[in-house]
PDB file of C-alpha atoms in Angstrom:
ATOM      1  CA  UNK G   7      58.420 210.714  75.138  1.00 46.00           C
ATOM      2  CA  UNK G   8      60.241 214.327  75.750  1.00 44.00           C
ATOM      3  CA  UNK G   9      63.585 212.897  74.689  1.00 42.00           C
ATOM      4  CA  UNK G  10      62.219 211.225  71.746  1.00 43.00           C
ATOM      5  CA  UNK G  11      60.564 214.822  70.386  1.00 42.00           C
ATOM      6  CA  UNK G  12      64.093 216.546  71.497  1.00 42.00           C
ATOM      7  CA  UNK G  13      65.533 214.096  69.554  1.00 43.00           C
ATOM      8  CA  UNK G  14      63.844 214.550  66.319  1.00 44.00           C
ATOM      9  CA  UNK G  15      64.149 218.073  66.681  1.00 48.00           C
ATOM     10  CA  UNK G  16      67.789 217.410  66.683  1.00 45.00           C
ATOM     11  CA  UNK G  17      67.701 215.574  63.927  1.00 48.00           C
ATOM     12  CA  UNK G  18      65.418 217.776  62.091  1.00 46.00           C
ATOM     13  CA  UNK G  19      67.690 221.130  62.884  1.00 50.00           C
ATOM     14  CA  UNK G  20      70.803 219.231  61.834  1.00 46.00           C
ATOM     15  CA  UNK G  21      69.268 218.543  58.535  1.00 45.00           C
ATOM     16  CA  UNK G  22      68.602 221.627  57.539  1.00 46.00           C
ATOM     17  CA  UNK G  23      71.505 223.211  58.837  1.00 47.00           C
ATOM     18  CA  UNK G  24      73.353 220.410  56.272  1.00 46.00           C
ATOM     19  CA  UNK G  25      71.156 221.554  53.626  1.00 47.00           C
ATOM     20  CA  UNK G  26      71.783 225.443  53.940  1.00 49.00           C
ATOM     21  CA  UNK G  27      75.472 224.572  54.012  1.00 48.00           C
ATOM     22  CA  UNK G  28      75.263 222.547  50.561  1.00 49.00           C
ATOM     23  CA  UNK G  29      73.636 225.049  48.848  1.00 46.00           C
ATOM     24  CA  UNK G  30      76.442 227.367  49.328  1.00 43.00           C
ATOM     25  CA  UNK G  31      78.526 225.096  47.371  1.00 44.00           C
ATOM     26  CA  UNK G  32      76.968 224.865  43.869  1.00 40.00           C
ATOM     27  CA  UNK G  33      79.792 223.003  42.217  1.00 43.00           C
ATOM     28  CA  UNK G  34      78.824 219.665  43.942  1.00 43.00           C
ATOM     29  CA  UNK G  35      75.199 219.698  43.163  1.00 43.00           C
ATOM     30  CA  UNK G  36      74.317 217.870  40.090  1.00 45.00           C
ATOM     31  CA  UNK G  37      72.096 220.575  37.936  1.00 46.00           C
ATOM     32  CA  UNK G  38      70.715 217.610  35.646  1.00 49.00           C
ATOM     33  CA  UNK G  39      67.448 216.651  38.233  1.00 55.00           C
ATOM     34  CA  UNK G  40      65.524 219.820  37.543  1.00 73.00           C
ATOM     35  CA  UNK G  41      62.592 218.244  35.857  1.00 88.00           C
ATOM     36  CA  UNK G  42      60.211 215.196  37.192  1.00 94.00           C
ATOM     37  CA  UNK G  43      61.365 212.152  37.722  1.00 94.00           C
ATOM     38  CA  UNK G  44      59.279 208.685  38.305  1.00 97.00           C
ATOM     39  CA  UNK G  45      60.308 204.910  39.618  1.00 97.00           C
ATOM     40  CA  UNK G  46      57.949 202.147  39.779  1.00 98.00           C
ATOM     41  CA  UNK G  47      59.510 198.861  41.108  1.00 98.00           C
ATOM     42  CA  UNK G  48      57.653 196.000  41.573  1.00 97.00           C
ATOM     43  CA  UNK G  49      59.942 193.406  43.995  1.00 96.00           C
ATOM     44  CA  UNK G  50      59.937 190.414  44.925  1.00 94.00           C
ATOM     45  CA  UNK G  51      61.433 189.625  48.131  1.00 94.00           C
ATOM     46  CA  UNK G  52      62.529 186.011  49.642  1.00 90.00           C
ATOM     47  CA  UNK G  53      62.241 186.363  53.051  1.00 89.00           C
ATOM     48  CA  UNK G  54      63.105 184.473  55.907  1.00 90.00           C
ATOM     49  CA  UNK G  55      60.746 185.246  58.764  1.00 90.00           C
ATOM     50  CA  UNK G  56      62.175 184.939  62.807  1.00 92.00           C
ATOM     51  CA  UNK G  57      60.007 185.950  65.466  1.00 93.00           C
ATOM     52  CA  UNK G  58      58.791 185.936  68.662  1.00 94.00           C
ATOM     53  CA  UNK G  59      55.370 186.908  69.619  1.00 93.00           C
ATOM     54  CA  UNK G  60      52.637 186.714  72.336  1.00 93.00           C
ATOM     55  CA  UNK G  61      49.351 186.990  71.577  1.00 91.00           C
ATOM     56  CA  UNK G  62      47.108 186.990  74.874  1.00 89.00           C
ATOM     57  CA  UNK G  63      48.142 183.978  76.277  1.00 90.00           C
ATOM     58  CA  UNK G  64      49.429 182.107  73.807  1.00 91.00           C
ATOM     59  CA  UNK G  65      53.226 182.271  73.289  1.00 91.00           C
ATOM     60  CA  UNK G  66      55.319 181.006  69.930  1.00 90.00           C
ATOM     61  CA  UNK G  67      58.650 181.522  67.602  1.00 89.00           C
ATOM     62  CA  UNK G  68      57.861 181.854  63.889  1.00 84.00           C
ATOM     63  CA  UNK G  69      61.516 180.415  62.289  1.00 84.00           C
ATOM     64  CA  UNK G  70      60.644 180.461  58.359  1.00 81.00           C
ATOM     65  CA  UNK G  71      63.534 179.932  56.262  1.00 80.00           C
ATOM     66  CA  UNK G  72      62.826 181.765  52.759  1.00 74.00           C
ATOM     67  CA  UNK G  73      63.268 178.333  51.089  1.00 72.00           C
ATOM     68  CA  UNK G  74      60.020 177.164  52.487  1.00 72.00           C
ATOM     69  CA  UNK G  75      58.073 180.705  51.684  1.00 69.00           C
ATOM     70  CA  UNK G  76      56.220 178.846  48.856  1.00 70.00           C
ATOM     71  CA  UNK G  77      55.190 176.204  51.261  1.00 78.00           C
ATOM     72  CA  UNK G  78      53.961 179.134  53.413  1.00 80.00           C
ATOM     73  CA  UNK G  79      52.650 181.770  51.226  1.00 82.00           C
ATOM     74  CA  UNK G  80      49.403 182.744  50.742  1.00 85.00           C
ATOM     75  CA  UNK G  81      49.887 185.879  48.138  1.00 84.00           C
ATOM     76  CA  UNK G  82      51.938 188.951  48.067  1.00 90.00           C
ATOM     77  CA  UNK G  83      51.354 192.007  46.784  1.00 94.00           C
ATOM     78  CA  UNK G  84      54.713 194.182  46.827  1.00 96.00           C
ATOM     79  CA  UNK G  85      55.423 197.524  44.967  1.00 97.00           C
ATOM     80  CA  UNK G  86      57.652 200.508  45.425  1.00 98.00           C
ATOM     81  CA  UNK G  87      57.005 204.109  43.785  1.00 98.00           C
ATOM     82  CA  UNK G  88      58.816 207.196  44.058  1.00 98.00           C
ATOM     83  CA  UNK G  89      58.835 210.671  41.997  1.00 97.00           C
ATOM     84  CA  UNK G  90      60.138 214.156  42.890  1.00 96.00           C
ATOM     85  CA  UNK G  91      62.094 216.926  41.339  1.00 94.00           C
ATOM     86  CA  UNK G  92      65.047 219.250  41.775  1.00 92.00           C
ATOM     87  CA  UNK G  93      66.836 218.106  44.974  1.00 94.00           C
ATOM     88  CA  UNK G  94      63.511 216.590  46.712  1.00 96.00           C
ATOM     89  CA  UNK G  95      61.706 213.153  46.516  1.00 97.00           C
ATOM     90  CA  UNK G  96      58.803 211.164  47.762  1.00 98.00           C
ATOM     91  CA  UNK G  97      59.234 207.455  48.250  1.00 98.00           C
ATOM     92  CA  UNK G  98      56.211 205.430  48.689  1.00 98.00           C
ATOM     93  CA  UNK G  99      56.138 201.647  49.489  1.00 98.00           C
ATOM     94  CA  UNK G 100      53.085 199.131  49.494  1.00 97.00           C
ATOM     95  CA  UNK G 101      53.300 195.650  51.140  1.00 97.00           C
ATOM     96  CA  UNK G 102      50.752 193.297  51.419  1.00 96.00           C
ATOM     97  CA  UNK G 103      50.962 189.700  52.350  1.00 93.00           C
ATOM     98  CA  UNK G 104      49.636 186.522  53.939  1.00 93.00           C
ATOM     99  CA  UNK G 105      51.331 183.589  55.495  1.00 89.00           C
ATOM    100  CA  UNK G 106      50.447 180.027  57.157  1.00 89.00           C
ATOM    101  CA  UNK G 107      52.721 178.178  59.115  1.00 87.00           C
ATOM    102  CA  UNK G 108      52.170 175.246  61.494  1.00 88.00           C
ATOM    103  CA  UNK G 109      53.928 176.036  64.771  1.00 84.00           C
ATOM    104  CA  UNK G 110      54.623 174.682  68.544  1.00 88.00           C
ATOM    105  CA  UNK G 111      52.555 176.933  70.754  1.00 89.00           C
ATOM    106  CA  UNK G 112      52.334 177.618  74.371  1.00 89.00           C
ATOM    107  CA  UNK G 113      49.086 178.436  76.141  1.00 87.00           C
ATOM    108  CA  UNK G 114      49.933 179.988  79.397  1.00 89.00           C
ATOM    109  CA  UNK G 115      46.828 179.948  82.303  1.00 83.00           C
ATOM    110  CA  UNK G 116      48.241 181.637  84.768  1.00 86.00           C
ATOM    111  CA  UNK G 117      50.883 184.254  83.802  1.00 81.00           C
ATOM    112  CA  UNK G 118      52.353 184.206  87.252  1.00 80.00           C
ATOM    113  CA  UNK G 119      52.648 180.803  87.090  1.00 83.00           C
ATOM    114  CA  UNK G 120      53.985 180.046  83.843  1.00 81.00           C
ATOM    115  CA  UNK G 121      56.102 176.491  84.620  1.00 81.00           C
ATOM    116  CA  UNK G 122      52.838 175.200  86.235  1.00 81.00           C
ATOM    117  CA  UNK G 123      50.345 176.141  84.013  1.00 83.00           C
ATOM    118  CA  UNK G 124      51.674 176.207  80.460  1.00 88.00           C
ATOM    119  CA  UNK G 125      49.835 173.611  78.065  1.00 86.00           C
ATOM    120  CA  UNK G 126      51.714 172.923  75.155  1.00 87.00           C
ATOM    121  CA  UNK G 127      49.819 172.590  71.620  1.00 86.00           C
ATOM    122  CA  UNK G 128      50.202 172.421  67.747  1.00 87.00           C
ATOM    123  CA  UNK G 129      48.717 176.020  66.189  1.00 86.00           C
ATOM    124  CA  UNK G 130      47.729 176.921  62.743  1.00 90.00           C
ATOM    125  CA  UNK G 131      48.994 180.306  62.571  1.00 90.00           C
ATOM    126  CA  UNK G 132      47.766 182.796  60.003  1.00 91.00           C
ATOM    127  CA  UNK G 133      49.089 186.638  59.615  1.00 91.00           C
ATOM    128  CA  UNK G 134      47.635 189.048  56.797  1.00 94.00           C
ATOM    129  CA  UNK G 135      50.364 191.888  56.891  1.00 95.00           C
ATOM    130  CA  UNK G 136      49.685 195.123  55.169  1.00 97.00           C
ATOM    131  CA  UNK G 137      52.586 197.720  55.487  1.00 97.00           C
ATOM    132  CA  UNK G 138      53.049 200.907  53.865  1.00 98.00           C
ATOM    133  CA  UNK G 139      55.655 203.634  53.784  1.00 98.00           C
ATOM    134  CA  UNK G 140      55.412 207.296  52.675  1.00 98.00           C
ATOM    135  CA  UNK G 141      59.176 209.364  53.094  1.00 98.00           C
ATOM    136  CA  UNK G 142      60.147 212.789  52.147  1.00 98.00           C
ATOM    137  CA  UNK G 143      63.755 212.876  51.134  1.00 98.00           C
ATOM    138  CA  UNK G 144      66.311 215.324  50.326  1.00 97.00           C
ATOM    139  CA  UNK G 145      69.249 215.311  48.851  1.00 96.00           C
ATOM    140  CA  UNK G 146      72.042 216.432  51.053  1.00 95.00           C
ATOM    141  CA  UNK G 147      75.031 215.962  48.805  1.00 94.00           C
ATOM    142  CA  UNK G 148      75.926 214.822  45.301  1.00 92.00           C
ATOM    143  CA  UNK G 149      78.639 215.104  43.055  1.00 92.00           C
ATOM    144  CA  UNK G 150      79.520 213.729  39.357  1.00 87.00           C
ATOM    145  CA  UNK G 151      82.601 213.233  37.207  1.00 84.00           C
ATOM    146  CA  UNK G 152      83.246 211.811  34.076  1.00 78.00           C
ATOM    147  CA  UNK G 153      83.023 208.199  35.217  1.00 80.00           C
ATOM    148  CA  UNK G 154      81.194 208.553  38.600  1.00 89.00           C
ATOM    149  CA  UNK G 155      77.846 210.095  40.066  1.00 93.00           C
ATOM    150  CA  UNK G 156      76.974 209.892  43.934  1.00 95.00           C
ATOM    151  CA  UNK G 157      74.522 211.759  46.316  1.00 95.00           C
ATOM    152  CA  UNK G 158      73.605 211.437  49.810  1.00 97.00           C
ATOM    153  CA  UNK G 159      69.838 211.864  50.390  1.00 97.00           C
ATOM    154  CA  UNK G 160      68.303 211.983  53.980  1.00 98.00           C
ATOM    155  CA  UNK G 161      64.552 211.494  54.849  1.00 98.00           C
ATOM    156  CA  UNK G 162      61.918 211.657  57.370  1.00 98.00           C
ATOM    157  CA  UNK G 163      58.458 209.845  57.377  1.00 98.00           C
ATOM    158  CA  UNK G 164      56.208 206.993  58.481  1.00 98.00           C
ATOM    159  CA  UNK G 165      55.482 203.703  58.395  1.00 98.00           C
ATOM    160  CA  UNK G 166      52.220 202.162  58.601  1.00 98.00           C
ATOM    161  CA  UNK G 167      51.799 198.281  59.937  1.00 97.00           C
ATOM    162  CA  UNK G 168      48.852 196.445  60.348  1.00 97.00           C
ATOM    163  CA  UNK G 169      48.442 192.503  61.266  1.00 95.00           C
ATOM    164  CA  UNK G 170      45.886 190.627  61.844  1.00 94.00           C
ATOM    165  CA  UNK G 171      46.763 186.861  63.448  1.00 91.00           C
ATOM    166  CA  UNK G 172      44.772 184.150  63.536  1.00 91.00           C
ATOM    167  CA  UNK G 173      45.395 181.230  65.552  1.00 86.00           C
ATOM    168  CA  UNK G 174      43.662 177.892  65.221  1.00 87.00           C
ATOM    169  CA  UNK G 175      44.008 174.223  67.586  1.00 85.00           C
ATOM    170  CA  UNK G 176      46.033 171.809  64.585  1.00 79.00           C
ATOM    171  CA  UNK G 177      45.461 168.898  66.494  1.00 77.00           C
ATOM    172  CA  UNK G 178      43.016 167.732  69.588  1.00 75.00           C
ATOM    173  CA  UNK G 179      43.730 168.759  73.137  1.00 74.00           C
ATOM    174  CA  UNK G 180      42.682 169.521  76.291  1.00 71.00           C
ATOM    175  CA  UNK G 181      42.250 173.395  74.877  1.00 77.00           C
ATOM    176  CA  UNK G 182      39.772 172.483  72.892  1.00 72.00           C
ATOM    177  CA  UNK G 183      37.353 173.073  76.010  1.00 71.00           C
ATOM    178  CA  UNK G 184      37.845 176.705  75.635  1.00 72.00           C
ATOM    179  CA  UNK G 185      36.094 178.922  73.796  1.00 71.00           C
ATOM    180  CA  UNK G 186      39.633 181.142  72.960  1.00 73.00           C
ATOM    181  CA  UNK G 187      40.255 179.200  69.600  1.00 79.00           C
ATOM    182  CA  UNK G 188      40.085 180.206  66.881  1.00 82.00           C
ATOM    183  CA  UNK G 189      41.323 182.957  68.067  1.00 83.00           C
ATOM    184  CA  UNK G 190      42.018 186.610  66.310  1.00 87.00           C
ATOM    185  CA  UNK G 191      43.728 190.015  66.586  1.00 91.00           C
ATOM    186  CA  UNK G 192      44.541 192.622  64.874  1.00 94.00           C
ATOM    187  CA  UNK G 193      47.388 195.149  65.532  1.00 95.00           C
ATOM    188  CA  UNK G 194      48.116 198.786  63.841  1.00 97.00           C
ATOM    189  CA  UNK G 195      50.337 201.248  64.479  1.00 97.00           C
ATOM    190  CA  UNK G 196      52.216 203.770  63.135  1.00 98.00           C
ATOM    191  CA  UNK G 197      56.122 204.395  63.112  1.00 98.00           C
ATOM    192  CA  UNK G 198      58.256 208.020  62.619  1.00 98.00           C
ATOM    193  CA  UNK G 199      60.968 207.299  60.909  1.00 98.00           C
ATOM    194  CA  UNK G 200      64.256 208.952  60.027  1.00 98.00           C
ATOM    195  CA  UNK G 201      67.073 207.857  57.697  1.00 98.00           C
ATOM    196  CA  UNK G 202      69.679 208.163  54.625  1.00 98.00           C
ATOM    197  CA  UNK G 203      70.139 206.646  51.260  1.00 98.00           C
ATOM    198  CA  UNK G 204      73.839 206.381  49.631  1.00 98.00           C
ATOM    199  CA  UNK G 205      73.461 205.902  45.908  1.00 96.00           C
ATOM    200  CA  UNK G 206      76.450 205.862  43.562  1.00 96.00           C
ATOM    201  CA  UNK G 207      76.286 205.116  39.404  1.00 93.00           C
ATOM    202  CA  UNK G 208      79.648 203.834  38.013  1.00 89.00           C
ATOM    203  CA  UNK G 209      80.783 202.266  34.599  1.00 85.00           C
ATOM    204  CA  UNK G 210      78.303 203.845  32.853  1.00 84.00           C
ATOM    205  CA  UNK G 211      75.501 201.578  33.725  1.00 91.00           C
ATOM    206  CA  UNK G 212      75.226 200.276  36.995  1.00 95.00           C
ATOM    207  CA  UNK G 213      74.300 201.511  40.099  1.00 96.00           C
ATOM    208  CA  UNK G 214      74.928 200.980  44.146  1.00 97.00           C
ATOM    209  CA  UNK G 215      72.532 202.000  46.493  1.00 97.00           C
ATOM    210  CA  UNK G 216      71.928 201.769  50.289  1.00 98.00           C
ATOM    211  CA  UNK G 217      69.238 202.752  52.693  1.00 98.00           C
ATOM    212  CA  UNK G 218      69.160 203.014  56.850  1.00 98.00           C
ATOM    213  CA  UNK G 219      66.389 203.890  58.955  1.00 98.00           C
ATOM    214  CA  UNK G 220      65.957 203.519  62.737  1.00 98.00           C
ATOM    215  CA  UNK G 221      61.916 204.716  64.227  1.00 97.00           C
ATOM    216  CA  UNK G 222      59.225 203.896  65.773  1.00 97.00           C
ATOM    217  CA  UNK G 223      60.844 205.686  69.468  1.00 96.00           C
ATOM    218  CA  UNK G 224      58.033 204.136  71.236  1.00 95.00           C
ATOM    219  CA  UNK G 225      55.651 205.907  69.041  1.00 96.00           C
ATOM    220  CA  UNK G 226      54.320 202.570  67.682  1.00 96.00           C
ATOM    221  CA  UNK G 227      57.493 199.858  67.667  1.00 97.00           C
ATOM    222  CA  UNK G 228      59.669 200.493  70.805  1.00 97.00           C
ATOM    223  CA  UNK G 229      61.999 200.488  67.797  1.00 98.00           C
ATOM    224  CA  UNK G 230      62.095 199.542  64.218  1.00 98.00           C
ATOM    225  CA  UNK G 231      64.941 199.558  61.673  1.00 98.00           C
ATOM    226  CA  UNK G 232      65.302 198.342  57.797  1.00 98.00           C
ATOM    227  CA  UNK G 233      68.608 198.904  55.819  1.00 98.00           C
ATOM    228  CA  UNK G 234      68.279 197.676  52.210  1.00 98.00           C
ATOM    229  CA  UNK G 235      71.351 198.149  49.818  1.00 97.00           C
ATOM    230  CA  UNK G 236      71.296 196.183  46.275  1.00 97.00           C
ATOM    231  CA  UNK G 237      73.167 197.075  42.863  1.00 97.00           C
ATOM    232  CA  UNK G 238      71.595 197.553  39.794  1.00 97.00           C
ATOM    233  CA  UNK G 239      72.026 197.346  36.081  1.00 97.00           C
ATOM    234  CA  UNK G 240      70.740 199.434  33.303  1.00 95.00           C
ATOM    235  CA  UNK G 241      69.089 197.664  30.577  1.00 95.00           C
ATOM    236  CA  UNK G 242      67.183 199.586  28.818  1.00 95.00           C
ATOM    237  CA  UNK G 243      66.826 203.564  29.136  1.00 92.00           C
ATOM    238  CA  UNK G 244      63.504 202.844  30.740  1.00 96.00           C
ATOM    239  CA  UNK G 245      64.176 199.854  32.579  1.00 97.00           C
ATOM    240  CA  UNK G 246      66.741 198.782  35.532  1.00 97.00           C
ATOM    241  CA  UNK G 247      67.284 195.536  36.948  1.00 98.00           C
ATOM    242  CA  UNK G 248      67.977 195.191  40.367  1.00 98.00           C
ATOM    243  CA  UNK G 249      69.314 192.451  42.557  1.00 98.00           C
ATOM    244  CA  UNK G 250      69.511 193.243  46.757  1.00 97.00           C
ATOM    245  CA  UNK G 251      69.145 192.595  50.260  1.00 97.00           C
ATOM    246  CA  UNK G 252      66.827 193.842  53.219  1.00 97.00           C
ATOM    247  CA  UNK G 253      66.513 193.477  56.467  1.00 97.00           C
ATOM    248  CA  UNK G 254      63.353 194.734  58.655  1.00 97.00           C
ATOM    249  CA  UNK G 255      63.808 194.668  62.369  1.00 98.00           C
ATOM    250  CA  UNK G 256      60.724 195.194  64.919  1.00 97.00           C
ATOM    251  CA  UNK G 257      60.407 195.387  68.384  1.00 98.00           C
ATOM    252  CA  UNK G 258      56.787 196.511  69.357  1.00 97.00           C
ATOM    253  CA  UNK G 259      54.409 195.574  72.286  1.00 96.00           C
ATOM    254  CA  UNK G 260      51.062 197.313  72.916  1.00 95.00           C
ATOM    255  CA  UNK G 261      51.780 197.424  76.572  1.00 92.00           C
ATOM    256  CA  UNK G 262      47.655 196.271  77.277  1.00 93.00           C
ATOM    257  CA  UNK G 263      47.016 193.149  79.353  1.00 89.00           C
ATOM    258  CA  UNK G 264      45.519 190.260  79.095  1.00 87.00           C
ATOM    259  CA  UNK G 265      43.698 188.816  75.764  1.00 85.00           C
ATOM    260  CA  UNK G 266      44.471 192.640  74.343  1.00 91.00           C
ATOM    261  CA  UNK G 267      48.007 192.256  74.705  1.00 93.00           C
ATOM    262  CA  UNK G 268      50.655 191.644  72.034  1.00 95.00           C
ATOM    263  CA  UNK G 269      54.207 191.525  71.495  1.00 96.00           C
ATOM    264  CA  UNK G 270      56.396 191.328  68.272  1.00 96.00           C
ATOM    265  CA  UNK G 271      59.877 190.785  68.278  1.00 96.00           C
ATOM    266  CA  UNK G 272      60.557 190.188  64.549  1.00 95.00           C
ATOM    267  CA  UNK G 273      63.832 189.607  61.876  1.00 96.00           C
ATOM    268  CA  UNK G 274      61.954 189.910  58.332  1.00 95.00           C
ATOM    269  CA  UNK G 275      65.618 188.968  55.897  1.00 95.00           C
ATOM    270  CA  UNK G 276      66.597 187.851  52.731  1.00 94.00           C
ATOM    271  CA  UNK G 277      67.599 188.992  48.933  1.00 95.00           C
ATOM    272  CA  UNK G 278      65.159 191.033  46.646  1.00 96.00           C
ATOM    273  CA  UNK G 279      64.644 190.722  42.913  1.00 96.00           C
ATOM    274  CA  UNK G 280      63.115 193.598  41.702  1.00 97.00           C
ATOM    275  CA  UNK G 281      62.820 195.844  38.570  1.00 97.00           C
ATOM    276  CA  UNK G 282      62.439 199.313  37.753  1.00 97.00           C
ATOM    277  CA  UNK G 283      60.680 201.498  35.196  1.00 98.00           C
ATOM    278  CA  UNK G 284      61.728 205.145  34.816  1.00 96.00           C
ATOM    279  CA  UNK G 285      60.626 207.902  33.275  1.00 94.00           C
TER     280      UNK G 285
END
């Protein structure tokens, strides 16, 4: 835990040691973001889901393949919202979901024992994910010309994630003596997070960006990292269109014992439709 806070403080001094240094040089700062600005960008990502978790006893791999996510999905509810002014920004992110999936399970009596006393069985597995992000970034470095515009921003915030699983018996078996299923648990955490966005407009209208964040520093995840880069195209003054890619790693485990205790080792990946309305 000390390293982790001297860490951040590292990180934190560096930043605005960066941003003192910029300011001196007012030729590369781009003097047109002095008034409010607003994004809202409703998305729609395709993801393919691979995990492992333990839940209490009962071990299993998620492996969802986006192509099967209508199969699998419940409802979504994504949506992405940022404003700010002069060199500063907040970005906001909402995601809320539910899943099903039928999956091989493993039911594990006795922990120290597990090639003796692991029982086999088909689960219904349900997650309700809610996850939502809340960043403070600043803009390090920017420059424009006639045919290009770039800036480097850098960020700190959080990330909150809560699940609650649900596990039911598919099919009959000896578990069905116990009293576990159906079985639920709910996790929720929070993760510090720290990162940087590269954006760059070029030939007039389009637009590359790309985002990086590492966190959690056993905080809540033991860590956590998402990088998400698409480009976009201008179609109307108000409106963008963007076409990406994201990937969300976890690692996180609640270090309890017994039915309390749960692990997540999780690979959330795939492209992201998305558009976005400025003003």
């Amino acid at each position: 835990m000390r390293s982790t806070v001297i860490f951040l403080c590292l990180i934190i001094n560096t930043v605005f040691y960066l941003s003192a240094q910029n300011k001196k040089d007012s030729t590369e700062i781009n003097s047109g973001n002095d008034k409010w600005h607003f994004e809202l960008t409703p998305y729609f990502w395709a993801t393919s889901i691979y995990s492992d978790r333990v839940i209490g006893p009962v071990s299993f791999e998620n492996d969802t393949r986006f192509k099967d996510i209508f199969d699998n999905l419940v409802y979504a509810i994504p949506l992405h919202f940022e404003f700010g002014k002069d060199d500063w920004t907040v970005i906001t992110d909402f995601l809320y979901v539910k899943d099903e999936v039928n999956r091989s399970a493993q039911y594990t009596i006795f922990p120290r024992l597990p090639d003796k006393s692991t029982i086999d069985f088909d689960a219904d597995y349900t997650v309700t994910k809610l996850q939502c992000e809340v960043l403070g970034a600043y803009t390090l470095k920017s420059s424009s010309d006639k045919n290009t515009t770039w800036k480097i921003d850098v960020f700190i915030g959080l990330r909150f994630t809560s699940e609650e699983n649900m596990l039911e018996i598919a099919q009959e078996s000896v578990l069905d003596t116990l009293d576990f299923f159906p079985f639920s648990h709910t996790e929720q955490y929070f993760d510090p997070l720290i990162g940087a966005i590269y954006s760059l407009q070029f030939c007039t209208k389009w637009n590359f960006y790309f985002r990086a964040d590492i966190g959690g520093f056993s905080v809540g995840s033991n860590f956590t990292s998402d990088l998400i880069t698409n480009v976009s195209y201008e179609a109307f003054q108000f409106m963008d269109i963007n076409l990406g890619y994201r990937w969300l790693y976890t690692n996180y485990d609640n270090g309890k014992t017994g039915l309390e205790y749960y692990r997540n080792k999780s690979s959330e990946i795939g492209p992201i439709l998305s558009l976005t309305f400025k003003w």
